[in-house]
XYZ file of C-alpha atoms in Angstrom:
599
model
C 97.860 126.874 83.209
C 99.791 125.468 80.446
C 100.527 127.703 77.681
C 99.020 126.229 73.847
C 101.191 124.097 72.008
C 101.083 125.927 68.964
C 102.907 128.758 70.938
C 106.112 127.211 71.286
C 106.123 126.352 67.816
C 105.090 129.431 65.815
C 107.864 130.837 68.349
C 110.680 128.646 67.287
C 111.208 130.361 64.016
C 111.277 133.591 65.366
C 113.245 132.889 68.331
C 116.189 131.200 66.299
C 117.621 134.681 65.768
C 117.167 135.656 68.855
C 120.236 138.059 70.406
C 122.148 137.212 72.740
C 122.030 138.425 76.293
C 123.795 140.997 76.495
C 127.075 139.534 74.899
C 128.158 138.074 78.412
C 130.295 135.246 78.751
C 128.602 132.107 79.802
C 129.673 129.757 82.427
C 128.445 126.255 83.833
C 125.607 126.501 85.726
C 125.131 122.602 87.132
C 126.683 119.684 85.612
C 126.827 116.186 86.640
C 129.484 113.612 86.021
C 126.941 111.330 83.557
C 123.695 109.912 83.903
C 123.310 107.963 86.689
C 124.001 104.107 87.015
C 121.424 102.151 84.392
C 121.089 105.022 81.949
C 122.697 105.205 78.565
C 123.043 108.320 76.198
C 121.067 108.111 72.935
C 120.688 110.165 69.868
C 120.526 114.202 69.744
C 117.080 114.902 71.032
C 114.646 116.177 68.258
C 115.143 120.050 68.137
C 111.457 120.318 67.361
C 110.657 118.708 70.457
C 108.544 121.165 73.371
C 109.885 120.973 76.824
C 108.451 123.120 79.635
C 111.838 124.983 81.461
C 111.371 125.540 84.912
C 113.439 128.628 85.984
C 113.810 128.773 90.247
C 114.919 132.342 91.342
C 116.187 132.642 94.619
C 114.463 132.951 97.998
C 116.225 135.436 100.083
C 114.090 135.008 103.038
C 113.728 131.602 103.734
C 115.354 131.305 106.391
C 112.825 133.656 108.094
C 109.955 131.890 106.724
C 111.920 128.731 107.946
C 111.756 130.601 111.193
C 108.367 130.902 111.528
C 107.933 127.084 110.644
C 109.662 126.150 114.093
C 107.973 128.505 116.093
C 104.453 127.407 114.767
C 105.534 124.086 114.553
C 106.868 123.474 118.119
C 104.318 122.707 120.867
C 106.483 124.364 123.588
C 106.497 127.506 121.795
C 103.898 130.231 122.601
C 102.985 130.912 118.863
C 102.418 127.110 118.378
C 99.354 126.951 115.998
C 99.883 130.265 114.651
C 100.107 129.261 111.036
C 100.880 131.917 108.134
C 98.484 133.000 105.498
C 99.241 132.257 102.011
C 100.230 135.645 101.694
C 102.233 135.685 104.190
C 104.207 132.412 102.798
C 104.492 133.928 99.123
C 105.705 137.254 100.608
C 109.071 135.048 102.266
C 108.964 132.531 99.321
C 109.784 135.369 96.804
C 112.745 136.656 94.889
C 114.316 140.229 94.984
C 113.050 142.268 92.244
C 116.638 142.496 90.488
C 116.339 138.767 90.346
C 112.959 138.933 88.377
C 114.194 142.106 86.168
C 117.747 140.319 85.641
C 115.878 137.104 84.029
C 113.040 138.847 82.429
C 115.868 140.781 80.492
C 117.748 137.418 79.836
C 114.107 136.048 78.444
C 113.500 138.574 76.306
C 116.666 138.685 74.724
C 115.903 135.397 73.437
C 112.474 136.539 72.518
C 110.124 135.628 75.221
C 107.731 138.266 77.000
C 105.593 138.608 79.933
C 102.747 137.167 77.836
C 104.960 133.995 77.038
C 105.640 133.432 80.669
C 104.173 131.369 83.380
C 104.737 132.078 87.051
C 104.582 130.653 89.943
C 102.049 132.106 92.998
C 105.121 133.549 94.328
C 106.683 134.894 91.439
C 109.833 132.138 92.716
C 109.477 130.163 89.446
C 109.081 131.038 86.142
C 108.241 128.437 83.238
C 108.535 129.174 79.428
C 107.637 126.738 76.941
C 110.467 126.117 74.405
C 111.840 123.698 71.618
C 114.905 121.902 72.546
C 116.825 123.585 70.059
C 116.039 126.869 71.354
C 116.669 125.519 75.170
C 119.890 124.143 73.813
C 120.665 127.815 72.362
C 119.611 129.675 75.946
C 121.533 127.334 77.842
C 124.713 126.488 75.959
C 124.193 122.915 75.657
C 122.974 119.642 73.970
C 120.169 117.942 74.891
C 120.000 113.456 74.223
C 118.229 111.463 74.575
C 118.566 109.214 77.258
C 117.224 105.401 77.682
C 116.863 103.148 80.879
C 118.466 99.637 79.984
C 116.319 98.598 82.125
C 112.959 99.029 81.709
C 112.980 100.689 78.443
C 112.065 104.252 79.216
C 113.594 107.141 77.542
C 114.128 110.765 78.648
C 115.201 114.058 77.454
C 118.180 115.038 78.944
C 121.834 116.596 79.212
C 124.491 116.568 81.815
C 125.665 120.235 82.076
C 124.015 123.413 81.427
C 125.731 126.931 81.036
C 124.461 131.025 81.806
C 125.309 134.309 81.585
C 127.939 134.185 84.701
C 125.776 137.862 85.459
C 122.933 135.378 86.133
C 124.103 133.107 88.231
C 123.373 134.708 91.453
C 119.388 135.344 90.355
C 119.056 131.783 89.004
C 118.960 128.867 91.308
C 118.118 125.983 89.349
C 116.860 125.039 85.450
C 115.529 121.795 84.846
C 114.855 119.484 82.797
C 118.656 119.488 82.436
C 120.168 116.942 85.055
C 117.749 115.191 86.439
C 117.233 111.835 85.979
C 114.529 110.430 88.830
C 112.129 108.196 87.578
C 109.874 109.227 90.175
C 108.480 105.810 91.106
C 105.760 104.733 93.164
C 106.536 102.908 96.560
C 104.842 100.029 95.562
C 107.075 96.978 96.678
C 107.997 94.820 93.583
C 109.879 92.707 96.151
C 107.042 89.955 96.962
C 104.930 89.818 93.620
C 104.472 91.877 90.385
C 101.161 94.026 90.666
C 98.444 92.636 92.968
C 98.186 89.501 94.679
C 95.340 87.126 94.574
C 93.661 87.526 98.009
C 92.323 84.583 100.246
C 91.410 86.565 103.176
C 92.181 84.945 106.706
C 89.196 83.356 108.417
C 91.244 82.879 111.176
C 89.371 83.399 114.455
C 90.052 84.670 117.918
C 91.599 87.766 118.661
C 95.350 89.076 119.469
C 95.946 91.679 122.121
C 97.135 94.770 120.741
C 99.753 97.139 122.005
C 97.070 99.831 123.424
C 95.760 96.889 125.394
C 93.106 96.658 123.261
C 91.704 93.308 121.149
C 92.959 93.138 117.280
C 90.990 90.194 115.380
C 93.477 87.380 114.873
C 92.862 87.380 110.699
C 94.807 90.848 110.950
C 98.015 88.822 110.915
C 97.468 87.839 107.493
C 94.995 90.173 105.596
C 94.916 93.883 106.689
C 91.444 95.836 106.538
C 90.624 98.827 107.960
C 89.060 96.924 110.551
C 92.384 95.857 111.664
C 93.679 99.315 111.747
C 91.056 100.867 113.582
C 91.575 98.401 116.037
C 95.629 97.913 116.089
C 95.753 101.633 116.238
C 92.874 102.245 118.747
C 90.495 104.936 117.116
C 87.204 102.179 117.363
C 84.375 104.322 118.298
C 85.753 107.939 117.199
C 83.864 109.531 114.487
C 85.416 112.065 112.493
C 82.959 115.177 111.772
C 81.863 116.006 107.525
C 81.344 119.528 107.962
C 84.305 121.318 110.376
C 86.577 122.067 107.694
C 89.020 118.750 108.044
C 89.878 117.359 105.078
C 92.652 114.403 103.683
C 94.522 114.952 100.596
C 96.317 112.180 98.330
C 98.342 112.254 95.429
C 98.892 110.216 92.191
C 100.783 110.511 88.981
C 102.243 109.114 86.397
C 98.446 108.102 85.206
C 97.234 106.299 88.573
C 93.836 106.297 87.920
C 91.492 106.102 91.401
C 88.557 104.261 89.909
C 85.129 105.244 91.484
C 83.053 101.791 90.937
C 86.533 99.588 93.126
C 86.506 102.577 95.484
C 82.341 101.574 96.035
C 83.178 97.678 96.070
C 85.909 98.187 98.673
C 83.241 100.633 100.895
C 80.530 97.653 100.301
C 82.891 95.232 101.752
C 84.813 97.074 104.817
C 82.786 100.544 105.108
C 79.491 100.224 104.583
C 78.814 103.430 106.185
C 81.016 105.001 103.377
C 79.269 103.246 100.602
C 78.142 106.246 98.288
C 80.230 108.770 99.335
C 83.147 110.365 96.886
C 85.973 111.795 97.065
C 86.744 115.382 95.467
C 89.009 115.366 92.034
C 91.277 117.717 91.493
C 93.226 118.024 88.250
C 96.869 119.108 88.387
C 98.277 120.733 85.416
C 95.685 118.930 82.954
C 95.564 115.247 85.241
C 92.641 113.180 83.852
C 90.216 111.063 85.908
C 89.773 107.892 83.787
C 87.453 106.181 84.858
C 87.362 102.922 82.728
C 88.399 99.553 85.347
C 91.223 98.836 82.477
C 92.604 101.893 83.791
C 92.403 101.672 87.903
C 95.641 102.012 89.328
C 97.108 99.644 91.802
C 98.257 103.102 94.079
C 95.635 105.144 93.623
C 92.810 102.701 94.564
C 94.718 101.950 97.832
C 95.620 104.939 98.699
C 92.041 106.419 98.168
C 90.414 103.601 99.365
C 92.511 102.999 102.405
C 93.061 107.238 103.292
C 89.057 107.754 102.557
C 88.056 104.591 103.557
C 89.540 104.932 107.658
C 88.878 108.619 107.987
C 85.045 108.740 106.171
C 83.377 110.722 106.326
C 86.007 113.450 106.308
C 85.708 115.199 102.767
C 88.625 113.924 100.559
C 90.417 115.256 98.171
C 92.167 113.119 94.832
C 95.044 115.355 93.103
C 95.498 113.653 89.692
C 98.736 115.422 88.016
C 99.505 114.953 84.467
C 102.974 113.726 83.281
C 104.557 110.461 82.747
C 108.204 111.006 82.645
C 110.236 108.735 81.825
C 107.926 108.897 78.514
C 109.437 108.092 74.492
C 110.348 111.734 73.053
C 108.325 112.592 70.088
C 109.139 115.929 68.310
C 105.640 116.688 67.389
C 104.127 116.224 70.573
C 104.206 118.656 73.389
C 105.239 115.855 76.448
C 105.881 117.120 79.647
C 109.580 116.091 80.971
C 109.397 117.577 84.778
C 109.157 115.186 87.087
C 105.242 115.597 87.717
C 105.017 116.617 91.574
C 107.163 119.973 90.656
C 103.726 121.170 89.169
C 101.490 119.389 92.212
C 103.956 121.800 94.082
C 102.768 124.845 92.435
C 99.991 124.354 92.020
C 98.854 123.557 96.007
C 101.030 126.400 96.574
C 98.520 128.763 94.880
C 95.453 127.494 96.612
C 94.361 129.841 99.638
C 93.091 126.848 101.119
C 94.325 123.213 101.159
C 93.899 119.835 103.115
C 95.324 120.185 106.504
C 96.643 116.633 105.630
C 98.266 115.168 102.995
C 100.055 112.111 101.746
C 102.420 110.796 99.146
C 103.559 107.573 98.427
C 105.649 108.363 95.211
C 109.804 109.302 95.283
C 113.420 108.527 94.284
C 116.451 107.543 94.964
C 117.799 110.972 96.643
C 120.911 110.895 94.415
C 119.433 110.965 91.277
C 117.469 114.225 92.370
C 119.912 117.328 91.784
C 120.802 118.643 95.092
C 120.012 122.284 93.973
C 116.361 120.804 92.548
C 116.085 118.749 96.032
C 116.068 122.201 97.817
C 113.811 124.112 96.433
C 111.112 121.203 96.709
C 111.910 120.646 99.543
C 111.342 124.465 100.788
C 107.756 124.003 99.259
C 107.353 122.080 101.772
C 108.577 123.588 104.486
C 106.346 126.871 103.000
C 103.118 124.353 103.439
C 104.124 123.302 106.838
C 104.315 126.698 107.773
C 100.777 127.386 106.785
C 99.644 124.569 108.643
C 99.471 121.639 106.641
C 101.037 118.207 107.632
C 102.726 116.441 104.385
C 104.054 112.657 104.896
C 105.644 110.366 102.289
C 106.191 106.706 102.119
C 110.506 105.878 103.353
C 110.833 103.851 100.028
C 110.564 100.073 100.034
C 114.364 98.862 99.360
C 115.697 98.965 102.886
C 119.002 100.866 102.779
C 119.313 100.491 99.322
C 117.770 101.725 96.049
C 116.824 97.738 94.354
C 118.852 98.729 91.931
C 122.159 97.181 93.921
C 125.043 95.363 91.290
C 123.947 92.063 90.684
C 127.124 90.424 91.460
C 127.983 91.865 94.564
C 124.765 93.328 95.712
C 126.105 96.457 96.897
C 124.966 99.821 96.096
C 127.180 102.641 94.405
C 126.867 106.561 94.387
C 126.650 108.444 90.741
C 129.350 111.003 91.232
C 131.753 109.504 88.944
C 133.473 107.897 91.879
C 131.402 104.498 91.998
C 131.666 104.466 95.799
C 130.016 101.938 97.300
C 127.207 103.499 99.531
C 123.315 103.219 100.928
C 121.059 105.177 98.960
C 118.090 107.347 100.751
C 115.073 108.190 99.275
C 113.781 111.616 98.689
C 111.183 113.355 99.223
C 111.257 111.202 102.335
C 114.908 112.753 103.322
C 113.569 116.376 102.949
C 113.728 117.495 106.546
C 110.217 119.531 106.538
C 108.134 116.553 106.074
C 107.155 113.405 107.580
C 108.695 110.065 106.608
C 107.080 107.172 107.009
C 108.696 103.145 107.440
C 106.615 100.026 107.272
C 105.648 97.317 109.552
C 103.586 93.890 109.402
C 102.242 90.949 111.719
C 100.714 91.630 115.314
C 102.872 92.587 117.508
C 104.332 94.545 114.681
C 107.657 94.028 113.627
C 109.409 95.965 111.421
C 108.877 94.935 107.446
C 112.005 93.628 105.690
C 111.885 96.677 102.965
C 111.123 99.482 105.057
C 113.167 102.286 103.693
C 115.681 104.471 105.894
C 118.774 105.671 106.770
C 120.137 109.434 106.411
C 120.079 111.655 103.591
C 123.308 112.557 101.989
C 121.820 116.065 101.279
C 120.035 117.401 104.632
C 122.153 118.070 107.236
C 120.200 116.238 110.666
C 117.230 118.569 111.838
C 117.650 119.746 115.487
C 114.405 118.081 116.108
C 116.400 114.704 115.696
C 119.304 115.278 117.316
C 118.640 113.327 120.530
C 117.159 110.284 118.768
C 119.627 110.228 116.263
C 122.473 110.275 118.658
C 120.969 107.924 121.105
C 120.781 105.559 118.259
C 124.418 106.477 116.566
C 125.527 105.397 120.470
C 124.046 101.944 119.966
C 125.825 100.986 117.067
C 128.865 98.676 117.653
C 132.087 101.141 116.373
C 132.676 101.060 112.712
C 129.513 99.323 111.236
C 128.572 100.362 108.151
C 131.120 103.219 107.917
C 131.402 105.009 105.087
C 128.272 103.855 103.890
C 125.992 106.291 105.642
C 125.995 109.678 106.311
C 126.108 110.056 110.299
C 125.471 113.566 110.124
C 122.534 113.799 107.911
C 118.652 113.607 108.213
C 117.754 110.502 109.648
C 114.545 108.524 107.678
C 111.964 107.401 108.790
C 110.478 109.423 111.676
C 107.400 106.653 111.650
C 105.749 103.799 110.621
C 102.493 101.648 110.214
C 101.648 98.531 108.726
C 102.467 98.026 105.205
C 101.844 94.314 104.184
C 98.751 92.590 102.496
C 96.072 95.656 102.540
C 93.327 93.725 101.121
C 92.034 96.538 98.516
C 89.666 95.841 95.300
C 91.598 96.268 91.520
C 90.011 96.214 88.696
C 86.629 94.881 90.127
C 88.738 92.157 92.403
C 90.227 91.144 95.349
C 93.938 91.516 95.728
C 96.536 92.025 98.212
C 99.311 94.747 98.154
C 102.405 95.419 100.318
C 104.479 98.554 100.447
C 105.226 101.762 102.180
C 102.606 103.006 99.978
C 100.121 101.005 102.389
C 102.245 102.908 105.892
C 102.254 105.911 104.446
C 98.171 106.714 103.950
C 97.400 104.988 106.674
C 99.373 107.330 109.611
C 98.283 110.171 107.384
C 94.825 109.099 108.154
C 95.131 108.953 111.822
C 97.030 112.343 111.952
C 93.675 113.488 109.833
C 91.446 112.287 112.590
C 93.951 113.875 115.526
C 93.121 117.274 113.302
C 89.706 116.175 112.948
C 89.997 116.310 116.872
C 91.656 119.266 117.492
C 89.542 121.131 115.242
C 86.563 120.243 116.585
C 87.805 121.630 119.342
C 88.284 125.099 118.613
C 92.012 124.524 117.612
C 94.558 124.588 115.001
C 95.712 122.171 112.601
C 98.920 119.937 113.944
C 100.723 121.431 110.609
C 104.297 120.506 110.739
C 104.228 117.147 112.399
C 108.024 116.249 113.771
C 108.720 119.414 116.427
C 105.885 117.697 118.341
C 106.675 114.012 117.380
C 110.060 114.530 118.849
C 109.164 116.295 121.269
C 106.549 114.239 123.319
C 104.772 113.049 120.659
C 106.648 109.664 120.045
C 105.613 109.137 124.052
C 101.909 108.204 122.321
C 103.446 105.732 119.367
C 103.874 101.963 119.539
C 107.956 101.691 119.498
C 109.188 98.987 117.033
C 111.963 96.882 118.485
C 112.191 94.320 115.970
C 112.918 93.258 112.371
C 116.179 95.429 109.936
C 116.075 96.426 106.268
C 118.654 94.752 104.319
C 119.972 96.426 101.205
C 123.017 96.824 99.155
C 124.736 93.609 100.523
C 124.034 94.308 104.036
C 121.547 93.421 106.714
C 121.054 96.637 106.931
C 119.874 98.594 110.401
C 117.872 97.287 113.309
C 114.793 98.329 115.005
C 115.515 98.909 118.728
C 114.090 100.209 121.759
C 113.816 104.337 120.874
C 113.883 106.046 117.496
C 115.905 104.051 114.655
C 116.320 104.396 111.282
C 113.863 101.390 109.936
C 110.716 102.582 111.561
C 111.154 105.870 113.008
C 109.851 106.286 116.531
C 107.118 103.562 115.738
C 103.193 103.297 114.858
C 100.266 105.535 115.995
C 98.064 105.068 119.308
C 95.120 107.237 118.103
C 94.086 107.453 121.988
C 97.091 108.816 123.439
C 97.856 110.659 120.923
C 94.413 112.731 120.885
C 94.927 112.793 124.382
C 98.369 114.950 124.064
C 97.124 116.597 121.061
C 94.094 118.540 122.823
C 96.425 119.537 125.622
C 98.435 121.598 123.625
């Protein structure tokens, strides 16, 4: 729960005076060469302006939480299934006690008390509303403000931040400081802007599918969730409304799933559906606007796509509130986190939670602090662990960012060094969730902007290591070198189709293309496999990847055609076997129930 606005403010006045901690010497914290490529450094920011500082304290016992994540995760294991509580989770997730006394002291010798704090379910993040020129004062710096040339948007940031050197070893991470992700959607800008008038194919016939089964020959050209049912081969399974399965989507940065295109798009491809709702859940004050001028392009195809193929599964509609990059005004209280930091927390807290869910929102890995990239990325290792399977979209700029120099096309890194480079995406590089590339046309083919490659940040999972290799091996010697990191966690681990998902915008007919489309859609089948298994008496799948390298990529369609160029390059190729354009390939609901209930 946010704390009032008025709070920071009557606080400022008092706080100004505020002693300091302990008379200890400060020393950088984080700091970062300069914003990254395409942002510039404006004026001071307004010292009046309210900005929400995130404190992480450290997690000594991760790596026995991470621990437990294998060992439920991994099919082969004999505590496969066993999922931790919440409790459980929070107890590994939290800091020592000195860490929480050593910054509560630090907070309250700038003035702020229990009552002015907010934490986190597992007491591993603390937040305290401040002014900037009281955040400036706490951290030793100076905050800008900093615009995108661009597209405009301005943001609230500085480049280096400074603590007590006492601190440093209870403090992970402060932000907003460094970070400059835009967060955007993976909604491919690379074919048309927004939505795409629709003609939907009339062609007739039918195409044989890779299951052996018929796909209706108008798939090639319009996607439905016709199509999908039948490409993937779930026709004739019927998920169950009342065992306890449920889907979860996400949206920010006001994506607005409107109710009346959600009923036209049921009308038209699920008339079964036509009706039904999903559940809205507001994340740290996320609206549900409901006016058509407001639908948003991702969150009617994700909700109408994710409810529309697993109905009539109960779904659930996170709406978070936030829409950084946003123009700083100092008498407005604007949050400047990137928005899925609070999503975090706040599923965190829940004692109960979708057993699947699905993003289709991320950045460019680089421009995502490595110390910040950590810690959300051990959130989601935490909700793997209690049993819940998370997948994002790979990104939708091949190896590249689309932000590549216009003259020579390549991409560079934002270290200071300009080195030329391919740029991952992340969340979709965080090892402890599921990545997921894009294909199009029957037989599928891999989609031209499919995002992959390897993380610069996560060192390659063990759970890769044979498909990685196998596909390093392929490689003719030296291509690409230097432009990849060999060693790190390779993206995606799979795919579906992502190219023109017929969906209904703002009471039409449009098409849209995009990860966006892959990444709802396999998160829809895994919801039916859980559907399945917990029918069945069993466990949640949780943790996807253990099994999908395992045996599970046995039951996928492999992708053995198409690349994703980026940065000057053509970048890599689908082949025979994992690669890193469309993972180990698209789901075969059949086979894969099949191997899911055996294990």
């Amino acid at each position: 729960m946010r704390l009032p606005y008025w709070l920071g403010l009557s606080l400022s006045a008092a706080l100004v005076q505020a002693a300091p901690y302990k008379g200890c010497q400060n020393k950088v914290k984080e700091s970062i060469y300069g914003p990254p490529r395409g942002w510039a450094k404006g004026s001071p920011a307004p010292p009046d302006h309210i900005i929400d500082l995130k404190i992480a304290l450290p997690q000594p016992n991760f790596d026995v939480l991470e621990k437990h994540l294998w060992e439920v995760s991994d099919p082969s294991h004999e505590r496969y299934g066993a999922h931790l509580s919440k409790a459980e989770a929070e107890a590994l997730m939290a800091p020592h006690q000195t860490s929480v006394d050593a910054v509560n002291e630090w907070l309250a010798s700038h003035g702020f008390e229990e009552e002015h704090l907010m934490r986190s379910s597992a007491k591993d993040w603390v937040t305290v509303r401040v002014p900037v020129s009281i955040a400036e004062d706490m951290l030793d710096t100076n905050y800008h403000v900093y615009h995108h040339e661009e597209t405009g948007d301005s943001i609230v940031r500085t480049t280096s931040y400074s603590l007590p050197e006492i601190l440093h070893d209870h403090i992970d991470l402060i932000q907003p400081t460094t970070m400059f992700a835009r967060f955007k959607a993976f909604e491919s800008t690379l074919h048309w802007a927004g939505v795409a008038s629709a003609t939907p194919s009339t062609a007739s016939g039918t195409i044989t599918g890779p299951a052996g089964n018929q796909v209706d020959a108008s798939c090639n050209a319009t996607i439905t969730l016709t199509c999908l049912w039948q490409l993937y081969n779930s026709v004739g399974y019927n998920t169950s409304a009342t065992n306890g399965n449920k889907l979860g989507l996400t949206g920010y940065l006001n994506q607005y799933a409107n109710i009346d295109d959600l009923q036209m798009f049921f009308a038209d491809q699920n008339p079964a559906a036509y009706g039904s709702n999903f559940t809205f859940v507001s994340v740290d004050g996320g609206i549900n606007n409901q006016s058509m001028a407001a639908a948003g392009v991702e969150a009617d195809l994700d909700t109408q796509f994710g409810f529309g193929l697993t109905y009539p599964t109960p779904g659930t509609f996170y709406s978070t509130y936030g829409e950084p990059p946003f123009i700083p005004d100092a008498l407005e209280a604007t949050n400047t986190n990137e928005p899925y930091s609070y999503w975090l927390d706040y599923v965190l807290s829940m004692d109960t939670l979708p057993q699947t869910i699905s993003t289709s929102y991320g950045d460019d890995e680089q421009t995502v602090p490595y110390s910040y990239a950590v810690r959300v990325c051990n959130g989601f290792a935490s909700l793997g662990a209690r049993g819940v399977s998370i997948l994002f979209s790979s990104g939708d700029y091949g190896v590249g960012d689309g932000d590549a120099d216009p003259a020579t096309q390549q991409c560079f890194t934002n270290d200071g060094t300009n080195t030329t480079r391919f740029i991952p995406e992340f969340p979709a590089s965080c090892p402890y969730v599921t990545s997921v590339g894009g294909t199009n046309f029957i037989p599928e083919t891999a989609v031209f902007f499919s995002g992959g490659g390897f993380s610069n940040y996560f060192e390659r999972p063990s759970y890769q290591d044979t498909a990685v290799e196998t596909y390093l091996e392929k490689l003719a010697p030296g291509t690409y070198e230097g432009l990849y990191n060999p060693n790190g966690r390779g993206i995606p681990d799979v795919a579906a189709l992502a190219w023109n998902f017929l969906i209904v915008y703002q009471g039409e007919t449009g098409y849209v293309a995009g990860t966006s489309c892959a990444s709802p859609t396999f998160a829809s089948f895994v919801s039916m496999l859980n559907d399945a298994r917990i029918s069945a008496g069993l466990s949640s799948l949780g943790f996807l990847n253990p099994f999908l390298y395992s045996n599970g990529y046995t039951a996928l369609n492999d992708i053995t055609e198409g690349n994703n160029p980026g940065c000057g390059t053509e970048g890599f190729n689908a082949t025979i076997g994992w690669d890193p354009v469309t993972g180990y390939g698209t789901p075969n609901f059949e086979k894969l129930k099949a191997l899911v209930l055996a294990m």
